[in-house]
Amino acid sequence: MTTAIKYPHAAGFVAGDRPKIVTSRFEHADSYTIERFLATGGYAGLRKALGRAATDVHEEVKSATVLGRGGAGFPAGTKWGLTPQQVFPKYLVVNGDESEPGTYKDRLLMERDPHQLIEGCLIACYAAGLSQCFLYIRGEMALAQERVATALNEAYAAGYVGKNILGSKFSVDIVLHWGAGAYVVGEETALIESLEGNRGMPRLKPPFFPAANGLYGQPTIVNNVETLANLPWLMVNGSEAYTAIGTKTSPGTRMVAVSGHVKNPGVFEIINGTTTFRDLLYGAEFCGGIRNDNELKAFVPGGGSAPWFTADQLDLPFEASQVGPAGSMLGSGAIMVMDSTTDIPAAALTLTHFYAHESCGKCTPCREGGTWLERILTRIVEGTGTEADLQQILEVGAMICPGDFPHASNEKLGLAAVPFPYKMTTICFVGPSAFAPLHSAITLFRSEFEARLVKRISIPVTAVSTPPTVWA
Amino acid sequence: MTTVDSNTTAPEPVVDPNAVSVTINGKVVAARKGEMIIAAADRTDDFIPRFCYHPRMEPVGMCRQCLVEVVGPRGPMMVVSCMTPVAEGQVVNTETEGVKKAQEGVLELLLANHPLDCPVCDKGGECPLQDQAFSHGPGESRFVEEKRHYEKPIAISDNVYLDRERCILCDRCTRFADEVAGDALISFTSRGNNTQVMTFPDEPFSSYFSGNTVQICPVGALTAKPYRFKARPWDIEHVESTCTTCSVGCRTVVQSSRDELVRYQGVDSQPVNWGWLCDKGRFNFESINSKDRLLTPLIKDASGNLSATSWSVAIDSAARMLRTALTVSPQSVAIIGGARGTNEDAFAWAQLANALGVDSRDSQLADGLPPQVFSLPQATIADIDTAKTIILLAPDLKEELPVLYLRVRHAAEKRTGRVVEVSPRATGLAGKAWKKVHVEPGKTAAALRALATDAAFMAQVASGSVVVIVGRMNLAESEESVVHALAEVLHLAPQATVLPVLRRGNVRGSITAGLTPRNGGKSTAEILEAASAGKIECLVLLGADPLSDVPDADLARRGLSGARNIIAIDTFITQSSATADIVLPAAAYGEKEGTTTNLEGRISNVAQSITPVGTSRPDWMIAVELGTATLHELGFTSYGEVHAAMISRVSEFAPAADTHAVEHDGVIIAHPSPITLTRADGASNERNSYDYRAVVSRKLYDKAIGTAKSPSLVSLAPSAAVIVNPLDVPRIGAQVGESVRVTSQRATLVLSLQESVDVLRGTAWLPINLGGSDVRELLDVSKDVIDLKIEKMS
Amino acid sequence: MSRLNEANIKTALEIIARYPRPKSALIPLLHLAQEQNGYVTNEAMVHLGELVGVTSAEVYGTATFYEMFRFEPVGKYLVNICGTMSCALMGAGDLMHHAEQKLGVKAGGTTADGMFTLAHAECQAACTEAPTLQVNYRFRYKVTNGDFDTLIDDLKNGKLADEIPAHGVVARIRQRIPADRGVGAVAPELVTENPAWMDGKAAL
């Protein structure tokens, strides 16, 4: 019976023969217990960190260039350094609200190795002088909440969290917080609003850069789960060992979920910066090719918000400095693959619907434009759209993103890449994201949209107009 | 019982920013650091369209309509001008092609779901969405889809209707409710395209300030019941005026259509009201349109009933009454009232009283303060913004002077100053207070004296300017006790300035004009006592209703029945004017021009908008006619003359010669040289055998005529009750909501028992002038404090 | 009576105490209310407002922003079928169609017996296991039509009662901070200096 096994111990995760920084314990069925954690070097990184001055630990993280794994890719050590020196208290908010379409990694890290995340939080608080940590887990992730709650209870009891950690002068609480279903809360300022008990509507940056003006108006570091999960290994092995993996600008590893029309979809911890999309989609140790050996039509390289790539971009490495100029973004490590059988307008509609549905409603262009786009696109997908509708999509999109919209190059269409990012009239990226996938779909596959349009007989305007009524 | 609890957590007040210079569309504009681009641009001729931005609220950057380009290191950047602060040397362009396209886009999106019911919308013709669609919109909409639909409109309170289809979700009303009024009773609900403004189910937006949301709504989503479908904006006549509902003196625009008042709107006057009004002041224009207004003079006929008569008969009869009384003695004539009228009305009456030799005149109704508080170093309302410490020795500002409450709340909210609340119960500002000194009646001065040893308090008052807001916080406590307490405060903070908050509309102006006892004349309480003893031959009630307003029912009753003759000048038949021998119909607010003086001594104009109803006349004119009839020409016969005479004869009013200022933000009266208060040991005020000490104060909505005769407000007044601390309820033995017997040394009343944590243990709060038993029956103005017994009914 | 019960008030106070500002506890408390009653009642929202010191309208504003909160009763089992891209590519549309047939209700509807509410959901962060669904936030991966039928039958027969609690309960395990181990939350304005360990020296 397929439903008998509730939680195969790391569904979707494919270990492979690669260096492991954050998934080293996933092979154990009991990887989430404190016993297993301690037996496999758990909290050694914390102990090592506490044996050094906080500033030293901060320096170590800085020199390792641990890029943020949430989407923006900003180095964690640098981020910590942006808080004002003399303003207290400072907070750590852990972003475990993973909900970007295609993304599946933070949930695994929380379900499978919660202590590793806790240890990472502690190291961050210690290094950056953060007085309290709030671990925000997405509301729908029941198991992750249970595993992290259990782990925290264990860690408190064992003296790893709370007052005088390991008998030292380092004291910090980690508070488990959980959401209730709103994609936009993954945006860091919306996350802070939500943590304050408010509607999760993003704040404008500036003035609300969390590092200076975050939770309760205090300096706040918002780090992604995976980012923090890197820290224990980094503490134990040092920044040199860390930067020896991957490239100079993208050191270490990264968790990537590849889903959609591939033979073996899965979550992989890959070497940063060097692994290419082709490796991931076709490599035997990764997805092993497109299903039924179909042709690749397009793929989403970095989560639902990212403009799409085609086979032309397969040889790009997983490296932000190359993916951006090519017209998209790496985002949250989420690749969604579409094979030749894919109905492109319908696929694009799922994402346009997603972003329209998830708009918080704050900015007019996103609130009104997102649903407008969805309604026009629905008409086209259902076969009742017109040529004017297709044009209208681009014009509504321009109200959200005025100016050139990024897209990939395409040899067949003779397109040159327009680099990421875009100009926008909204506060956060949800608005533009309603248009990003759609824009690239229309750019790359216009004929598929046109094929769906109603062909109308064009009636000259003059033939149907009547003389204006003259009012007596 | 005295509780002193300190909230030492409020951070230090913020400091003021410096000047910067920016270039907007090629023009150099001076701005202040921290100011937003849109505010700086508002000082140029270039208008940046906006919906969510409001200069009196925190920006949210929500509507995205105010997008402009700021030239940055990487070329022009599109930013929202309502949330982007100015910076030295910043170059801003608000009219480039890119900006135009972005603004047109946002407008088209805002209109996408907005219904085109402008022809039947109250806002049509004065609608920012209409106007800006015209000036900054794309000219046509490409939105062909079905628009959003909601039930329309829904009543979110007694007076405010919400049409969610028209709403553009700008966050103005919700921000106002939360940030400005502190009544977060409306909120955005749902999300994304389904976002709506709503109240909690079955919990109405019952805020004293709800009408402001209607005024600041940039579309017709919020409409006010008293104005709905009453007029079209282009048919309205506007005059700028000053509200005299209470003594804050909010600047307003009085609007009329077809010689009937239709609406008041707040004017953003920096020194006074920042554009806000309370709902009572906003909606009580209805009382002026009331069918119950007095249209002709009335005179008591042979059978003792008041019946209509002509002005000439009425004036002749009134003059005869006055002359007869004067032949007995000038001390047997007295005038109560005057605070309802203009400065000119009060001046004319004071001149008449002078001419007749009448020294007993009082525009306070035994519920005020001695006029000497006006001779202390005075504070203005705007001083609250810069004060480090604001000491409240005052009634609940939210209930009695609502817009002043907003100003103090703002200072506390923005942490520009710390609030110290000295009160017999927690007021609307308690939640914002840095320190609360809640002390039972009769012990205030002693509690303040004890603060001398409170280091944190002393450090706070020593840290900078101090404003003391002083008024009658308890009508069951003597005015002397307030003066004693004030003397203690001024001893602790010698640099403090005083903002006296007597609440009746123009009470300060009428006192200044001379309607206050002189040469040993009697105060209102003394006049009524004398009348009761048969020593008043002729009592003039100048818009005063002692039977409703004097906080001692027995005294008022004895006084009015003891006066031989009563002449009432009034707009309505009130409890008191009904007992008069002659009633002269007075022109009301909006029906006459003049000036008024607010609580801080600011003189500003009240404007005439409509013709006086019936044959009613301004008070000043009645004084002139009575003067003529009693052979005392006052020397003026037109409004211009009375105004000029007032400015030349009353030195405090001299600044009012600046007509332009008087017709805008007003001018502060000239203050006499300040006096100092001497500290005195008050009575010890020990308890009698009764258990509860009475705290009596007013609610915003009560039986006062302006509320009672306004259909939209009358139902908002609560019923009388006795309110005690929840911990005292078991001691009484009755359930909350049950009727209990309340006994003072004067009387016994039956009142509904209510509980509130705002009330101190051992005290009982009795809001006055409400429907049901008349709390004033329990009171005795000759006593320092009133103690009560509260018993379960057998 | 749908204000929080005694036990939940105790839990609520424990949760509130963890935050420097009480309002921060609002979303966890709304979950607590939903756990108690299966949905969030008006009375509970009033109660939560009292507990964290905000108006009912503010509680309502926050609550309605988030999809997990329901303001009317739903089925004992809320079946959320993901329809976002990866799942859509892998047949979520067909699965939803099948589910509608099987349960006899349209997406958004509740079966007459009050057992099941079927709903569309957005990305559930299990994209490699598409198509996915959650029953009361418990995952099922790579769901075939047959899997779906089995799941529904098992739920009806009570076979999954241990694994899947009734709607409202999300996590069955709560964080508990022992009084002697917790540092305690402090209002930010009361913190005026750098934490003790920021003294330039090692903590251990």
mmCIF file of N, CA, C and O in Angstrom, chain A residues 301-365:
data_model
loop_
_atom_site.group_PDB
_atom_site.id
_atom_site.type_symbol
_atom_site.label_atom_id
_atom_site.label_comp_id
_atom_site.label_asym_id
_atom_site.label_seq_id
_atom_site.Cartn_x
_atom_site.Cartn_y
_atom_site.Cartn_z
ATOM 1 N N PRO A 301 14.878 27.947 -14.231
ATOM 2 C CA PRO A 301 16.166 27.679 -13.602
ATOM 3 C C PRO A 301 16.247 27.989 -12.105
ATOM 4 O O PRO A 301 17.101 27.463 -11.430
ATOM 5 N N GLY A 302 15.326 28.815 -11.604
ATOM 6 C CA GLY A 302 15.521 29.227 -10.199
ATOM 7 C C GLY A 302 14.244 29.565 -9.485
ATOM 8 O O GLY A 302 14.117 30.629 -8.888
ATOM 9 N N GLY A 303 13.267 28.703 -9.540
ATOM 10 C CA GLY A 303 12.013 28.965 -8.843
ATOM 11 C C GLY A 303 11.026 29.666 -9.741
ATOM 12 O O GLY A 303 11.398 30.279 -10.754
ATOM 13 N N GLY A 304 9.751 29.594 -9.378
ATOM 14 C CA GLY A 304 8.666 30.083 -10.221
ATOM 15 C C GLY A 304 8.800 31.520 -10.684
ATOM 16 O O GLY A 304 8.258 31.901 -11.723
ATOM 17 N N SER A 305 9.543 32.329 -9.947
ATOM 18 C CA SER A 305 9.661 33.739 -10.303
ATOM 19 C C SER A 305 10.627 33.983 -11.458
ATOM 20 O O SER A 305 10.673 35.082 -12.001
ATOM 21 N N ALA A 306 11.422 32.973 -11.779
ATOM 22 C CA ALA A 306 12.524 33.193 -12.723
ATOM 23 C C ALA A 306 12.069 33.102 -14.173
ATOM 24 O O ALA A 306 11.265 32.240 -14.518
ATOM 25 N N PRO A 307 12.571 34.003 -15.017
ATOM 26 C CA PRO A 307 12.348 33.838 -16.463
ATOM 27 C C PRO A 307 12.918 32.486 -16.927
ATOM 28 O O PRO A 307 13.880 31.995 -16.354
ATOM 29 N N TRP A 308 12.308 31.945 -17.959
ATOM 30 C CA TRP A 308 12.625 30.566 -18.368
ATOM 31 C C TRP A 308 13.855 30.495 -19.259
ATOM 32 O O TRP A 308 14.168 31.419 -19.998
ATOM 33 N N PHE A 309 14.478 29.323 -19.220
ATOM 34 C CA PHE A 309 15.577 28.982 -20.110
ATOM 35 C C PHE A 309 15.117 27.883 -21.056
ATOM 36 O O PHE A 309 14.140 27.187 -20.794
ATOM 37 N N THR A 310 15.901 27.738 -22.154
ATOM 38 C CA THR A 310 15.676 26.603 -23.066
ATOM 39 C C THR A 310 16.995 25.851 -23.187
ATOM 40 O O THR A 310 17.957 26.159 -22.470
ATOM 41 N N ALA A 311 17.025 24.915 -24.094
ATOM 42 C CA ALA A 311 18.239 24.103 -24.274
ATOM 43 C C ALA A 311 19.470 24.970 -24.512
ATOM 44 O O ALA A 311 20.591 24.571 -24.194
ATOM 45 N N ASP A 312 19.282 26.174 -25.036
ATOM 46 C CA ASP A 312 20.404 27.072 -25.294
ATOM 47 C C ASP A 312 21.206 27.387 -24.033
ATOM 48 O O ASP A 312 22.367 27.744 -24.096
ATOM 49 N N GLN A 313 20.567 27.314 -22.860
ATOM 50 C CA GLN A 313 21.249 27.700 -21.619
ATOM 51 C C GLN A 313 21.706 26.499 -20.791
ATOM 52 O O GLN A 313 22.152 26.646 -19.668
ATOM 53 N N LEU A 314 21.589 25.289 -21.348
ATOM 54 C CA LEU A 314 21.889 24.088 -20.554
ATOM 55 C C LEU A 314 23.311 24.055 -20.008
ATOM 56 O O LEU A 314 23.563 23.498 -18.952
ATOM 57 N N ASP A 315 24.223 24.680 -20.721
ATOM 58 C CA ASP A 315 25.611 24.559 -20.293
ATOM 59 C C ASP A 315 26.055 25.632 -19.322
ATOM 60 O O ASP A 315 27.222 25.710 -18.947
ATOM 61 N N LEU A 316 25.095 26.475 -18.899
ATOM 62 C CA LEU A 316 25.443 27.463 -17.868
ATOM 63 C C LEU A 316 25.652 26.748 -16.549
ATOM 64 O O LEU A 316 24.914 25.821 -16.216
ATOM 65 N N PRO A 317 26.670 27.166 -15.786
ATOM 66 C CA PRO A 317 26.850 26.561 -14.468
ATOM 67 C C PRO A 317 25.891 27.174 -13.458
ATOM 68 O O PRO A 317 25.302 28.233 -13.700
ATOM 69 N N PHE A 318 25.762 26.525 -12.322
ATOM 70 C CA PHE A 318 24.911 27.019 -11.247
ATOM 71 C C PHE A 318 25.648 28.137 -10.537
ATOM 72 O O PHE A 318 26.179 27.969 -9.437
ATOM 73 N N GLU A 319 25.684 29.280 -11.169
ATOM 74 C CA GLU A 319 26.537 30.385 -10.720
ATOM 75 C C GLU A 319 25.796 31.689 -11.057
ATOM 76 O O GLU A 319 25.516 31.965 -12.225
ATOM 77 N N ALA A 320 25.483 32.458 -10.020
ATOM 78 C CA ALA A 320 24.651 33.648 -10.198
ATOM 79 C C ALA A 320 25.243 34.620 -11.213
ATOM 80 O O ALA A 320 24.528 35.207 -12.025
ATOM 81 N N SER A 321 26.566 34.784 -11.189
ATOM 82 C CA SER A 321 27.182 35.789 -12.047
ATOM 83 C C SER A 321 27.063 35.410 -13.516
ATOM 84 O O SER A 321 27.318 36.218 -14.396
ATOM 85 N N GLN A 322 26.705 34.162 -13.818
ATOM 86 C CA GLN A 322 26.520 33.788 -15.218
ATOM 87 C C GLN A 322 25.042 33.682 -15.591
ATOM 88 O O GLN A 322 24.668 33.952 -16.727
ATOM 89 N N VAL A 323 24.248 33.287 -14.626
ATOM 90 C CA VAL A 323 22.815 33.111 -14.919
ATOM 91 C C VAL A 323 22.111 34.467 -15.065
ATOM 92 O O VAL A 323 21.256 34.643 -15.923
ATOM 93 N N GLY A 324 22.506 35.440 -14.253
ATOM 94 C CA GLY A 324 21.893 36.780 -14.315
ATOM 95 C C GLY A 324 22.038 37.405 -15.695
ATOM 96 O O GLY A 324 21.034 37.760 -16.334
ATOM 97 N N PRO A 325 23.272 37.537 -16.188
ATOM 98 C CA PRO A 325 23.444 38.149 -17.521
ATOM 99 C C PRO A 325 22.773 37.341 -18.619
ATOM 100 O O PRO A 325 22.439 37.880 -19.677
ATOM 101 N N ALA A 326 22.546 36.048 -18.357
ATOM 102 C CA ALA A 326 21.883 35.228 -19.382
ATOM 103 C C ALA A 326 20.376 35.456 -19.398
ATOM 104 O O ALA A 326 19.679 34.907 -20.230
ATOM 105 N N GLY A 327 19.881 36.264 -18.438
ATOM 106 C CA GLY A 327 18.466 36.634 -18.500
ATOM 107 C C GLY A 327 17.574 35.989 -17.458
ATOM 108 O O GLY A 327 16.361 36.084 -17.550
ATOM 109 N N SER A 328 18.150 35.354 -16.441
ATOM 110 C CA SER A 328 17.280 34.802 -15.404
ATOM 111 C C SER A 328 18.004 34.846 -14.060
ATOM 112 O O SER A 328 18.943 35.627 -13.893
ATOM 113 N N MET A 329 17.562 34.025 -13.131
ATOM 114 C CA MET A 329 18.185 34.047 -11.805
ATOM 115 C C MET A 329 18.213 32.643 -11.230
ATOM 116 O O MET A 329 17.456 31.764 -11.638
ATOM 117 N N LEU A 330 19.115 32.461 -10.253
ATOM 118 C CA LEU A 330 19.231 31.155 -9.618
ATOM 119 C C LEU A 330 18.190 30.980 -8.529
ATOM 120 O O LEU A 330 17.776 29.865 -8.234
ATOM 121 N N GLY A 331 17.826 32.072 -7.919
ATOM 122 C CA GLY A 331 16.765 32.028 -6.921
ATOM 123 C C GLY A 331 17.022 31.013 -5.833
ATOM 124 O O GLY A 331 18.101 30.960 -5.247
ATOM 125 N N SER A 332 16.031 30.196 -5.615
ATOM 126 C CA SER A 332 16.047 29.330 -4.447
ATOM 127 C C SER A 332 16.439 27.891 -4.767
ATOM 128 O O SER A 332 16.125 26.990 -4.004
ATOM 129 N N GLY A 333 17.124 27.688 -5.869
ATOM 130 C CA GLY A 333 17.569 26.339 -6.175
ATOM 131 C C GLY A 333 16.436 25.418 -6.581
ATOM 132 O O GLY A 333 16.258 24.354 -6.006
ATOM 133 N N ALA A 334 15.646 25.868 -7.546
ATOM 134 C CA ALA A 334 14.492 25.087 -7.955
ATOM 135 C C ALA A 334 14.419 25.070 -9.472
ATOM 136 O O ALA A 334 14.298 26.113 -10.101
ATOM 137 N N ILE A 335 14.519 23.881 -10.018
ATOM 138 C CA ILE A 335 14.460 23.739 -11.475
ATOM 139 C C ILE A 335 13.209 22.941 -11.820
ATOM 140 O O ILE A 335 12.943 21.903 -11.216
ATOM 141 N N MET A 336 12.425 23.502 -12.735
ATOM 142 C CA MET A 336 11.234 22.778 -13.181
ATOM 143 C C MET A 336 11.375 22.565 -14.688
ATOM 144 O O MET A 336 11.619 23.515 -15.435
ATOM 145 N N VAL A 337 11.234 21.344 -15.079
ATOM 146 C CA VAL A 337 11.561 20.968 -16.452
ATOM 147 C C VAL A 337 10.290 20.677 -17.255
ATOM 148 O O VAL A 337 9.385 19.995 -16.777
ATOM 149 N N MET A 338 10.265 21.228 -18.468
ATOM 150 C CA MET A 338 9.125 20.989 -19.365
ATOM 151 C C MET A 338 9.619 20.286 -20.616
ATOM 152 O O MET A 338 10.540 20.775 -21.275
ATOM 153 N N ASP A 339 9.028 19.173 -20.917
ATOM 154 C CA ASP A 339 9.452 18.467 -22.130
ATOM 155 C C ASP A 339 8.603 18.896 -23.321
ATOM 156 O O ASP A 339 7.726 19.763 -23.189
ATOM 157 N N SER A 340 8.881 18.272 -24.457
ATOM 158 C CA SER A 340 8.254 18.716 -25.706
ATOM 159 C C SER A 340 6.738 18.584 -25.699
ATOM 160 O O SER A 340 6.064 19.190 -26.506
ATOM 161 N N THR A 341 6.198 17.785 -24.803
ATOM 162 C CA THR A 341 4.739 17.610 -24.791
ATOM 163 C C THR A 341 4.022 18.727 -24.030
ATOM 164 O O THR A 341 2.799 18.769 -23.980
ATOM 165 N N THR A 342 4.781 19.633 -23.435
ATOM 166 C CA THR A 342 4.172 20.604 -22.531
ATOM 167 C C THR A 342 3.328 21.642 -23.266
ATOM 168 O O THR A 342 3.730 22.178 -24.288
ATOM 169 N N ASP A 343 2.170 21.879 -22.702
ATOM 170 C CA ASP A 343 1.304 22.955 -23.184
ATOM 171 C C ASP A 343 1.802 24.236 -22.531
ATOM 172 O O ASP A 343 1.525 24.513 -21.353
ATOM 173 N N ILE A 344 2.575 25.001 -23.269
ATOM 174 C CA ILE A 344 3.271 26.147 -22.679
ATOM 175 C C ILE A 344 2.308 27.188 -22.097
ATOM 176 O O ILE A 344 2.485 27.616 -20.956
ATOM 177 N N PRO A 345 1.272 27.626 -22.824
ATOM 178 C CA PRO A 345 0.374 28.620 -22.222
ATOM 179 C C PRO A 345 -0.249 28.114 -20.921
ATOM 180 O O PRO A 345 -0.352 28.853 -19.940
ATOM 181 N N ALA A 346 -0.612 26.831 -20.889
ATOM 182 C CA ALA A 346 -1.233 26.296 -19.674
ATOM 183 C C ALA A 346 -0.225 26.241 -18.533
ATOM 184 O O ALA A 346 -0.548 26.517 -17.379
ATOM 185 N N ALA A 347 1.018 25.878 -18.857
ATOM 186 C CA ALA A 347 2.054 25.819 -17.824
ATOM 187 C C ALA A 347 2.301 27.213 -17.261
ATOM 188 O O ALA A 347 2.435 27.403 -16.038
ATOM 189 N N ALA A 348 2.363 28.200 -18.165
ATOM 190 C CA ALA A 348 2.589 29.570 -17.713
ATOM 191 C C ALA A 348 1.428 30.033 -16.835
ATOM 192 O O ALA A 348 1.621 30.738 -15.835
ATOM 193 N N LEU A 349 0.215 29.587 -17.182
ATOM 194 C CA LEU A 349 -0.956 29.997 -16.412
ATOM 195 C C LEU A 349 -0.871 29.531 -14.957
ATOM 196 O O LEU A 349 -1.289 30.243 -14.044
ATOM 197 N N THR A 350 -0.303 28.338 -14.729
ATOM 198 C CA THR A 350 -0.231 27.878 -13.331
ATOM 199 C C THR A 350 0.583 28.863 -12.496
ATOM 200 O O THR A 350 0.265 29.109 -11.339
ATOM 201 N N LEU A 351 1.622 29.410 -13.095
ATOM 202 C CA LEU A 351 2.462 30.351 -12.335
ATOM 203 C C LEU A 351 1.808 31.728 -12.234
ATOM 204 O O LEU A 351 1.823 32.358 -11.179
ATOM 205 N N THR A 352 1.215 32.182 -13.332
ATOM 206 C CA THR A 352 0.528 33.477 -13.275
ATOM 207 C C THR A 352 -0.597 33.434 -12.243
ATOM 208 O O THR A 352 -0.781 34.348 -11.444
ATOM 209 N N HIS A 353 -1.306 32.318 -12.226
ATOM 210 C CA HIS A 353 -2.352 32.131 -11.216
ATOM 211 C C HIS A 353 -1.743 32.159 -9.823
ATOM 212 O O HIS A 353 -2.255 32.820 -8.919
ATOM 213 N N PHE A 354 -0.633 31.461 -9.668
ATOM 214 C CA PHE A 354 0.008 31.391 -8.353
ATOM 215 C C PHE A 354 0.328 32.790 -7.828
ATOM 216 O O PHE A 354 -0.029 33.153 -6.703
ATOM 217 N N TYR A 355 0.976 33.604 -8.643
ATOM 218 C CA TYR A 355 1.400 34.919 -8.144
ATOM 219 C C TYR A 355 0.215 35.872 -7.969
ATOM 220 O O TYR A 355 0.210 36.708 -7.071
ATOM 221 N N ALA A 356 -0.782 35.745 -8.821
ATOM 222 C CA ALA A 356 -1.979 36.576 -8.632
ATOM 223 C C ALA A 356 -2.664 36.197 -7.324
ATOM 224 O O ALA A 356 -3.082 37.048 -6.547
ATOM 225 N N HIS A 357 -2.734 34.905 -7.078
ATOM 226 C CA HIS A 357 -3.377 34.391 -5.874
ATOM 227 C C HIS A 357 -2.599 34.791 -4.625
ATOM 228 O O HIS A 357 -3.171 35.054 -3.571
ATOM 229 N N GLU A 358 -1.290 34.841 -4.739
ATOM 230 C CA GLU A 358 -0.460 35.083 -3.570
ATOM 231 C C GLU A 358 -0.117 36.567 -3.362
ATOM 232 O O GLU A 358 0.586 36.902 -2.426
ATOM 233 N N SER A 359 -0.597 37.435 -4.252
ATOM 234 C CA SER A 359 -0.364 38.864 -4.053
ATOM 235 C C SER A 359 -0.919 39.266 -2.692
ATOM 236 O O SER A 359 -2.005 38.849 -2.306
ATOM 237 N N CYS A 360 -0.173 40.078 -1.976
ATOM 238 C CA CYS A 360 -0.671 40.471 -0.651
ATOM 239 C C CYS A 360 -1.749 41.528 -0.782
ATOM 240 O O CYS A 360 -2.535 41.738 0.130
ATOM 241 N N GLY A 361 -1.775 42.240 -1.919
ATOM 242 C CA GLY A 361 -2.802 43.261 -2.129
ATOM 243 C C GLY A 361 -2.341 44.657 -1.800
ATOM 244 O O GLY A 361 -3.122 45.603 -1.875
ATOM 245 N N LYS A 362 -1.083 44.803 -1.431
ATOM 246 C CA LYS A 362 -0.632 46.131 -1.021
ATOM 247 C C LYS A 362 -0.430 47.046 -2.235
ATOM 248 O O LYS A 362 -1.050 48.101 -2.326
ATOM 249 N N CYS A 363 0.422 46.663 -3.144
ATOM 250 C CA CYS A 363 0.718 47.537 -4.287
ATOM 251 C C CYS A 363 -0.328 47.358 -5.394
ATOM 252 O O CYS A 363 -0.611 46.238 -5.820
ATOM 253 N N THR A 364 -0.832 48.478 -5.864
ATOM 254 C CA THR A 364 -1.854 48.449 -6.907
ATOM 255 C C THR A 364 -1.449 47.606 -8.126
ATOM 256 O O THR A 364 -2.236 46.776 -8.581
ATOM 257 N N PRO A 365 -0.243 47.783 -8.673
ATOM 258 C CA PRO A 365 0.068 47.052 -9.903
ATOM 259 C C PRO A 365 0.005 45.542 -9.737
ATOM 260 O O PRO A 365 -0.448 44.833 -10.632
#
